[in-house]
Each structure stands twice: as C-alpha cells, then as structure tokens.
Amino acid sequence: MIRQNIRKYLDSIPNGVELVAVSKFHPQEAILSAYNEGQRIFGESRANEFVDKAKSLPDDIKWHFIGHLQTNKVRLILPHVSLIHSIDSEKLLTLVNNEAKRINRVVDVLLQIHVAQEDTKYGFVPEELISLIKSERTISLKNVQIRGIMGMASNTDDTNRIERDFIAIKKTFDTLKALPNIGDNFSIISMGMSDDYLLAIKHGSNMVRIGSSIFGCRY
Ligand SMILES: *Cc1c(COP(=O)(O)O)cnc(C)c1O
C-alpha cells in the first residue's frame, strides 16, 4: 500500500512542489518501502526517533525535522538534519546557530508561523517574523540559513478558514521575501498536510508534509 500511495503523490504533485513523507511513529520498513519507490525526503517530529532512523537508514535520505524541537535535543539531531521546519523562537534559532557553528556546518531552517485559530500551536505571528528577519541579531547568525517559512492551517473542517490561513501564510512569505536583507535562498513555503495539501498548493505552497495518507493511521 505504501508504495502505491507514494507513487500516487510523486506522480500527481505539480513540478516545483516538494513532497516530505512524514514517517513519524512508523517503522523503518515503512520508510524503506517509500524509499524503494524513489522518495528521499522524510519528516520526523521526535528527536530520539529521528536520530535512530537517520543512523540506520540509507545515507542519501534527506531528514527533515518538523515537530516542536526542545532546546536540549538540538545537539542530538543537528548532525543528521537537512532542514528544520519548526524554528519557533529566537532562542531556538540562536541555539541551532551556535550548535551548527560548533560542528562546523550551516543548517537550513524554516521559521514556523502561527496563523491558526488554536492558541496552543507554536510559532511566530507575522509581525514577529518581520522584526525577527530585520534584526541585526538575526543577520549576524552565520551558521543558520533561513530558507523560508512553515505553517499549519487551523484544525477545522471549515474550508474557508483553512484557505484564509494559507493565504495569510503566503502573504507573510511575500512580505518577508521583499525585505532588503532577504536573499534568493529564501524560497520555501512549507504548508499542507494529508487533508489540506491541495488547498495549500493552490495558495502557493511549494513543500507539502504528508503522513497518514501515505503510511496509514499512526494510532
Ligand atoms: C504529523 C505532521 C504532519 C503530517 O500530518 P498528516 O495529517 O498525517 O499528513 C505534517 N506536519 C506536521 C508539523 C506534523 O506534525
């Protein structure tokens, strides 16, 4: 089933949109099934599970960290991560920079934006993102490369609300992209999951994170 599912996405997602196969809580064999069908980008949300999988699965997998990242787990994941989607505080951004510097690499990151109606979700509101990107302190961080933003729509069946959230994420991306200190590398809009990825793509997503409709239910 996983092979058919991943094939369906690889064949149907438009050019220019990257597929992150969200494999959290699924076993290594599930990842290998998708890998054998050609998928190379996998997303995980728990640090220990992330590292276990990264150490034992093929080297050419690009591992994305998509969940809330606790500061005490940064050192653990950093050698293995290719993109962190979930930078949700200035403290975390600085810590990732300092840790990356320590191991002599530059790490690609996305800033997590909060637009959803739930107030439990992590992330920056749009105004905070603008001042963060403009700040001299951020500009001085040389071991993180801010590649774009990641957002989630409200957890609701209300399609209008979901679309409004995606429009707000895209609008913020465009505002940030127009700032003078933003370069060409700022290009990723990570939004869209199993239930809403088509709407996300319609509103400008170029990276979708799909879990349950590839790997099945996690519970
Ligand atoms: C789990 C998760 C996903 C995947 O969600 P599905 O509904 O299973 O596709 C995407 N993004 C984040 C941040 C997640 O934690």
mmCIF file of C-alpha atoms and ligand atoms in Angstrom:
data_model
loop_
_atom_site.group_PDB
_atom_site.id
_atom_site.type_symbol
_atom_site.label_atom_id
_atom_site.label_comp_id
_atom_site.label_asym_id
_atom_site.label_seq_id
_atom_site.Cartn_x
_atom_site.Cartn_y
_atom_site.Cartn_z
ATOM 1 C CA MET A 1 0.000 0.000 0.000
ATOM 2 C CA ILE A 2 2.757 2.455 0.941
ATOM 3 C CA ARG A 3 4.408 2.009 -2.443
ATOM 4 C CA GLN A 4 1.164 2.745 -4.298
ATOM 5 C CA ASN A 5 0.444 5.723 -2.068
ATOM 6 C CA ILE A 6 3.841 7.311 -2.506
ATOM 7 C CA ARG A 7 3.725 6.699 -6.247
ATOM 8 C CA LYS A 8 0.360 8.448 -6.435
ATOM 9 C CA TYR A 9 1.821 11.545 -4.756
ATOM 10 C CA LEU A 10 5.058 11.519 -6.726
ATOM 11 C CA ASP A 11 3.039 11.329 -9.950
ATOM 12 C CA SER A 12 0.408 13.914 -9.061
ATOM 13 C CA ILE A 13 2.106 16.670 -7.113
ATOM 14 C CA PRO A 14 2.961 19.520 -9.501
ATOM 15 C CA ASN A 15 6.533 20.248 -10.538
ATOM 16 C CA GLY A 16 8.148 22.647 -8.136
ATOM 17 C CA VAL A 17 6.361 21.238 -5.091
ATOM 18 C CA GLU A 18 8.476 19.013 -2.834
ATOM 19 C CA LEU A 19 6.982 16.067 -1.004
ATOM 20 C CA VAL A 20 8.047 15.470 2.584
ATOM 21 C CA ALA A 21 6.887 11.963 3.551
ATOM 22 C CA VAL A 22 6.063 12.250 7.246
ATOM 23 C CA SER A 23 7.144 8.920 8.725
ATOM 24 C CA LYS A 24 6.866 9.706 12.439
ATOM 25 C CA PHE A 25 5.773 6.732 14.567
ATOM 26 C CA HIS A 26 6.091 4.386 11.576
ATOM 27 C CA PRO A 27 8.737 1.666 11.456
ATOM 28 C CA GLN A 28 11.885 1.682 9.350
ATOM 29 C CA GLU A 29 10.427 -0.888 6.927
ATOM 30 C CA ALA A 30 7.668 1.586 6.074
ATOM 31 C CA ILE A 31 10.285 4.212 5.233
ATOM 32 C CA LEU A 32 12.196 1.714 3.093
ATOM 33 C CA SER A 33 9.056 0.915 1.094
ATOM 34 C CA ALA A 34 8.701 4.584 0.199
ATOM 35 C CA TYR A 35 12.457 4.872 -0.380
ATOM 36 C CA ASN A 36 12.370 1.978 -2.838
ATOM 37 C CA GLU A 37 9.711 3.836 -4.792
ATOM 38 C CA GLY A 38 12.087 6.807 -5.108
ATOM 39 C CA GLN A 39 11.151 9.027 -2.159
ATOM 40 C CA ARG A 40 14.164 10.664 -0.488
ATOM 41 C CA ILE A 41 12.757 13.321 1.861
ATOM 42 C CA PHE A 42 11.306 12.116 5.163
ATOM 43 C CA GLY A 43 9.914 14.123 8.059
ATOM 44 C CA GLU A 44 10.106 13.193 11.725
ATOM 45 C CA SER A 45 8.926 15.000 14.826
ATOM 46 C CA ARG A 46 10.578 13.287 17.792
ATOM 47 C CA ALA A 47 14.292 13.779 18.314
ATOM 48 C CA ASN A 48 15.219 10.312 19.549
ATOM 49 C CA GLU A 49 13.203 8.533 16.892
ATOM 50 C CA PHE A 50 14.659 10.889 14.274
ATOM 51 C CA VAL A 51 18.227 10.024 15.229
ATOM 52 C CA ASP A 52 17.615 6.272 15.451
ATOM 53 C CA LYS A 53 16.156 6.242 11.963
ATOM 54 C CA ALA A 54 18.761 8.572 10.469
ATOM 55 C CA LYS A 55 21.580 6.392 11.783
ATOM 56 C CA SER A 56 20.229 3.126 10.428
ATOM 57 C CA LEU A 57 18.617 4.041 7.099
ATOM 58 C CA PRO A 58 20.330 4.892 3.764
ATOM 59 C CA ASP A 59 22.697 7.865 3.696
ATOM 60 C CA ASP A 60 21.061 9.604 0.780
ATOM 61 C CA ILE A 61 17.842 10.255 2.702
ATOM 62 C CA LYS A 62 17.222 13.909 3.494
ATOM 63 C CA TRP A 63 15.830 14.091 7.017
ATOM 64 C CA HIS A 64 13.538 16.971 7.872
ATOM 65 C CA PHE A 65 12.650 17.791 11.459
ATOM 66 C CA ILE A 66 9.051 19.010 11.595
ATOM 67 C CA GLY A 67 7.940 18.803 15.239
ATOM 68 C CA HIS A 68 8.480 21.093 18.191
ATOM 69 C CA LEU A 69 12.219 20.995 18.886
ATOM 70 C CA GLN A 70 13.226 21.110 22.523
ATOM 71 C CA THR A 71 16.396 23.058 23.146
ATOM 72 C CA ASN A 72 18.044 20.098 24.857
ATOM 73 C CA LYS A 73 17.596 17.984 21.688
ATOM 74 C CA VAL A 74 19.286 20.355 19.251
ATOM 75 C CA ARG A 75 22.726 18.819 19.670
ATOM 76 C CA LEU A 76 21.315 15.328 19.138
ATOM 77 C CA ILE A 77 19.618 15.973 15.806
ATOM 78 C CA LEU A 78 21.939 18.510 14.247
ATOM 79 C CA PRO A 79 24.492 16.191 12.625
ATOM 80 C CA HIS A 80 21.693 14.365 10.761
ATOM 81 C CA VAL A 81 19.195 17.047 9.821
ATOM 82 C CA SER A 82 18.883 18.561 6.353
ATOM 83 C CA LEU A 83 16.057 21.011 7.102
ATOM 84 C CA ILE A 84 14.437 22.084 10.377
ATOM 85 C CA HIS A 85 10.858 23.268 9.691
ATOM 86 C CA SER A 86 9.972 24.225 13.218
ATOM 87 C CA ILE A 87 12.079 27.114 14.478
ATOM 88 C CA ASP A 88 9.546 28.733 16.785
ATOM 89 C CA SER A 89 11.575 31.099 18.959
ATOM 90 C CA GLU A 90 14.560 33.388 18.679
ATOM 91 C CA LYS A 91 16.196 31.402 21.450
ATOM 92 C CA LEU A 92 15.919 28.186 19.421
ATOM 93 C CA LEU A 93 17.230 29.885 16.271
ATOM 94 C CA THR A 94 20.271 31.167 18.157
ATOM 95 C CA LEU A 95 20.892 27.820 19.778
ATOM 96 C CA VAL A 96 20.738 25.977 16.440
ATOM 97 C CA ASN A 97 23.180 28.535 15.009
ATOM 98 C CA ASN A 98 25.625 28.110 17.862
ATOM 99 C CA GLU A 99 25.456 24.342 17.762
ATOM 100 C CA ALA A 100 25.882 24.328 13.974
ATOM 101 C CA LYS A 101 28.919 26.519 14.369
ATOM 102 C CA ARG A 102 30.356 24.107 16.916
ATOM 103 C CA ILE A 103 30.187 21.237 14.413
ATOM 104 C CA ASN A 104 31.269 23.458 11.569
ATOM 105 C CA ARG A 105 28.202 23.401 9.371
ATOM 106 C CA VAL A 106 25.485 25.710 8.111
ATOM 107 C CA VAL A 107 21.986 24.385 8.758
ATOM 108 C CA ASP A 108 18.928 25.152 6.644
ATOM 109 C CA VAL A 109 15.899 26.181 8.678
ATOM 110 C CA LEU A 110 12.340 27.401 8.261
ATOM 111 C CA LEU A 111 10.654 29.778 10.666
ATOM 112 C CA GLN A 112 7.341 28.466 11.935
ATOM 113 C CA ILE A 113 4.458 30.867 11.508
ATOM 114 C CA HIS A 114 1.349 30.812 13.640
ATOM 115 C CA VAL A 115 -1.889 31.802 11.935
ATOM 116 C CA ALA A 116 -4.252 29.032 13.079
ATOM 117 C CA GLN A 117 -7.147 29.720 15.409
ATOM 118 C CA GLU A 118 -5.876 27.350 18.123
ATOM 119 C CA ASP A 119 -3.656 29.232 20.540
ATOM 120 C CA THR A 120 -1.809 26.088 21.598
ATOM 121 C CA LYS A 121 0.270 25.920 18.440
ATOM 122 C CA TYR A 122 3.885 27.014 18.352
ATOM 123 C CA GLY A 123 5.316 29.687 16.129
ATOM 124 C CA PHE A 124 5.735 33.388 15.416
ATOM 125 C CA VAL A 125 2.887 35.668 14.434
ATOM 126 C CA PRO A 126 3.523 37.530 11.148
ATOM 127 C CA GLU A 127 4.657 40.812 12.776
ATOM 128 C CA GLU A 128 7.176 38.937 14.911
ATOM 129 C CA LEU A 129 8.620 37.269 11.832
ATOM 130 C CA ILE A 130 9.135 40.580 10.107
ATOM 131 C CA SER A 131 11.026 42.079 13.030
ATOM 132 C CA LEU A 132 12.997 38.868 13.557
ATOM 133 C CA ILE A 133 14.171 38.823 9.937
ATOM 134 C CA LYS A 134 15.086 42.511 10.052
ATOM 135 C CA SER A 135 17.016 42.344 13.302
ATOM 136 C CA GLU A 136 20.783 42.751 13.336
ATOM 137 C CA ARG A 137 20.994 39.853 15.758
ATOM 138 C CA THR A 138 19.395 37.512 13.239
ATOM 139 C CA ILE A 139 21.525 38.822 10.388
ATOM 140 C CA SER A 140 24.635 38.091 12.452
ATOM 141 C CA LEU A 141 23.804 34.361 12.701
ATOM 142 C CA LYS A 142 26.060 32.829 10.064
ATOM 143 C CA ASN A 143 25.518 29.127 10.725
ATOM 144 C CA VAL A 144 21.805 29.043 10.004
ATOM 145 C CA GLN A 145 20.364 29.692 6.593
ATOM 146 C CA ILE A 146 16.736 30.795 6.771
ATOM 147 C CA ARG A 147 15.177 29.126 3.724
ATOM 148 C CA GLY A 148 11.548 30.102 4.251
ATOM 149 C CA ILE A 149 8.569 29.525 6.498
ATOM 150 C CA MET A 150 6.402 26.626 7.686
ATOM 151 C CA GLY A 151 2.802 26.921 8.742
ATOM 152 C CA MET A 152 -0.267 24.905 9.597
ATOM 153 C CA ALA A 153 -3.875 25.806 8.961
ATOM 154 C CA SER A 154 -6.468 25.674 11.716
ATOM 155 C CA ASN A 155 -7.592 22.221 12.711
ATOM 156 C CA THR A 156 -11.131 22.535 11.358
ATOM 157 C CA ASP A 157 -13.472 21.267 8.639
ATOM 158 C CA ASP A 158 -14.202 24.852 7.652
ATOM 159 C CA THR A 159 -12.573 25.129 4.233
ATOM 160 C CA ASN A 160 -12.915 28.899 4.219
ATOM 161 C CA ARG A 161 -10.935 29.191 7.422
ATOM 162 C CA ILE A 162 -8.238 26.821 6.111
ATOM 163 C CA GLU A 163 -7.939 28.845 2.919
ATOM 164 C CA ARG A 164 -7.722 32.101 4.861
ATOM 165 C CA ASP A 165 -4.860 30.627 6.920
ATOM 166 C CA PHE A 166 -2.945 29.529 3.822
ATOM 167 C CA ILE A 167 -3.489 32.939 2.222
ATOM 168 C CA ALA A 168 -2.134 34.591 5.380
ATOM 169 C CA ILE A 169 0.958 32.351 5.346
ATOM 170 C CA LYS A 170 1.635 33.090 1.677
ATOM 171 C CA LYS A 171 1.124 36.816 2.188
ATOM 172 C CA THR A 172 3.598 36.841 5.060
ATOM 173 C CA PHE A 173 6.094 34.894 2.945
ATOM 174 C CA ASP A 174 5.773 37.510 0.187
ATOM 175 C CA THR A 175 6.255 40.347 2.672
ATOM 176 C CA LEU A 176 9.381 38.711 4.103
ATOM 177 C CA LYS A 177 10.716 37.919 0.652
ATOM 178 C CA ALA A 178 10.534 41.613 -0.224
ATOM 179 C CA LEU A 179 12.683 42.707 2.733
ATOM 180 C CA PRO A 180 16.061 44.095 1.665
ATOM 181 C CA ASN A 181 18.183 41.647 3.636
ATOM 182 C CA ILE A 182 16.445 38.531 2.254
ATOM 183 C CA GLY A 183 18.281 36.613 -0.449
ATOM 184 C CA ASP A 184 17.360 34.152 -3.193
ATOM 185 C CA ASN A 185 17.760 31.253 -0.797
ATOM 186 C CA PHE A 186 14.612 32.321 0.993
ATOM 187 C CA SER A 187 12.240 30.329 -1.200
ATOM 188 C CA ILE A 188 10.379 27.625 0.740
ATOM 189 C CA ILE A 189 6.719 27.766 1.795
ATOM 190 C CA SER A 190 6.081 24.560 3.735
ATOM 191 C CA MET A 191 2.328 24.181 4.149
ATOM 192 C CA GLY A 192 -0.215 21.437 3.555
ATOM 193 C CA MET A 193 -0.766 18.014 5.136
ATOM 194 C CA SER A 194 -2.807 14.921 4.162
ATOM 195 C CA ASP A 195 -6.200 16.583 4.447
ATOM 196 C CA ASP A 196 -5.431 20.014 3.053
ATOM 197 C CA TYR A 197 -2.418 19.777 0.750
ATOM 198 C CA LEU A 198 -4.384 20.525 -2.421
ATOM 199 C CA LEU A 199 -5.680 23.767 -0.936
ATOM 200 C CA ALA A 200 -2.163 24.580 0.263
ATOM 201 C CA ILE A 201 -0.712 24.093 -3.216
ATOM 202 C CA LYS A 202 -3.498 26.206 -4.692
ATOM 203 C CA HIS A 203 -2.404 29.014 -2.376
ATOM 204 C CA GLY A 204 1.302 28.826 -3.125
ATOM 205 C CA SER A 205 2.803 26.000 -1.107
ATOM 206 C CA ASN A 206 5.978 24.528 -2.593
ATOM 207 C CA MET A 207 6.586 21.900 0.113
ATOM 208 C CA VAL A 208 3.884 19.603 1.484
ATOM 209 C CA ARG A 209 4.208 17.361 4.541
ATOM 210 C CA ILE A 210 2.128 14.229 4.131
ATOM 211 C CA GLY A 211 1.957 11.441 6.690
ATOM 212 C CA SER A 212 -1.197 9.450 7.287
ATOM 213 C CA SER A 213 -2.363 9.227 3.711
ATOM 214 C CA ILE A 214 0.960 7.626 2.747
ATOM 215 C CA PHE A 215 1.772 5.484 5.781
ATOM 216 C CA GLY A 216 -1.686 4.970 7.305
ATOM 217 C CA CYS A 217 -3.021 5.891 10.692
ATOM 218 C CA ARG A 218 -0.416 6.374 13.430
ATOM 219 C CA TYR A 219 -2.552 5.250 16.331
HETATM 220 C C1 LIG B 1 2.306 14.858 11.675
HETATM 221 C C2 LIG B 1 2.570 16.110 10.943
HETATM 222 C C3 LIG B 1 2.265 16.219 9.568
HETATM 223 C C4 LIG B 1 1.584 15.124 8.775
HETATM 224 O O1 LIG B 1 0.222 15.100 9.054
HETATM 225 P P1 LIG B 1 -0.783 14.103 8.279
HETATM 226 O O2 LIG B 1 -2.116 14.662 8.599
HETATM 227 O O3 LIG B 1 -0.557 12.752 8.858
HETATM 228 O O4 LIG B 1 -0.464 14.172 6.845
HETATM 229 C C5 LIG B 1 2.606 17.407 8.931
HETATM 230 N N1 LIG B 1 3.189 18.424 9.594
HETATM 231 C C6 LIG B 1 3.484 18.359 10.895
HETATM 232 C C7 LIG B 1 4.131 19.522 11.539
HETATM 233 C C8 LIG B 1 3.178 17.210 11.617
HETATM 234 O O5 LIG B 1 3.478 17.171 12.925
#
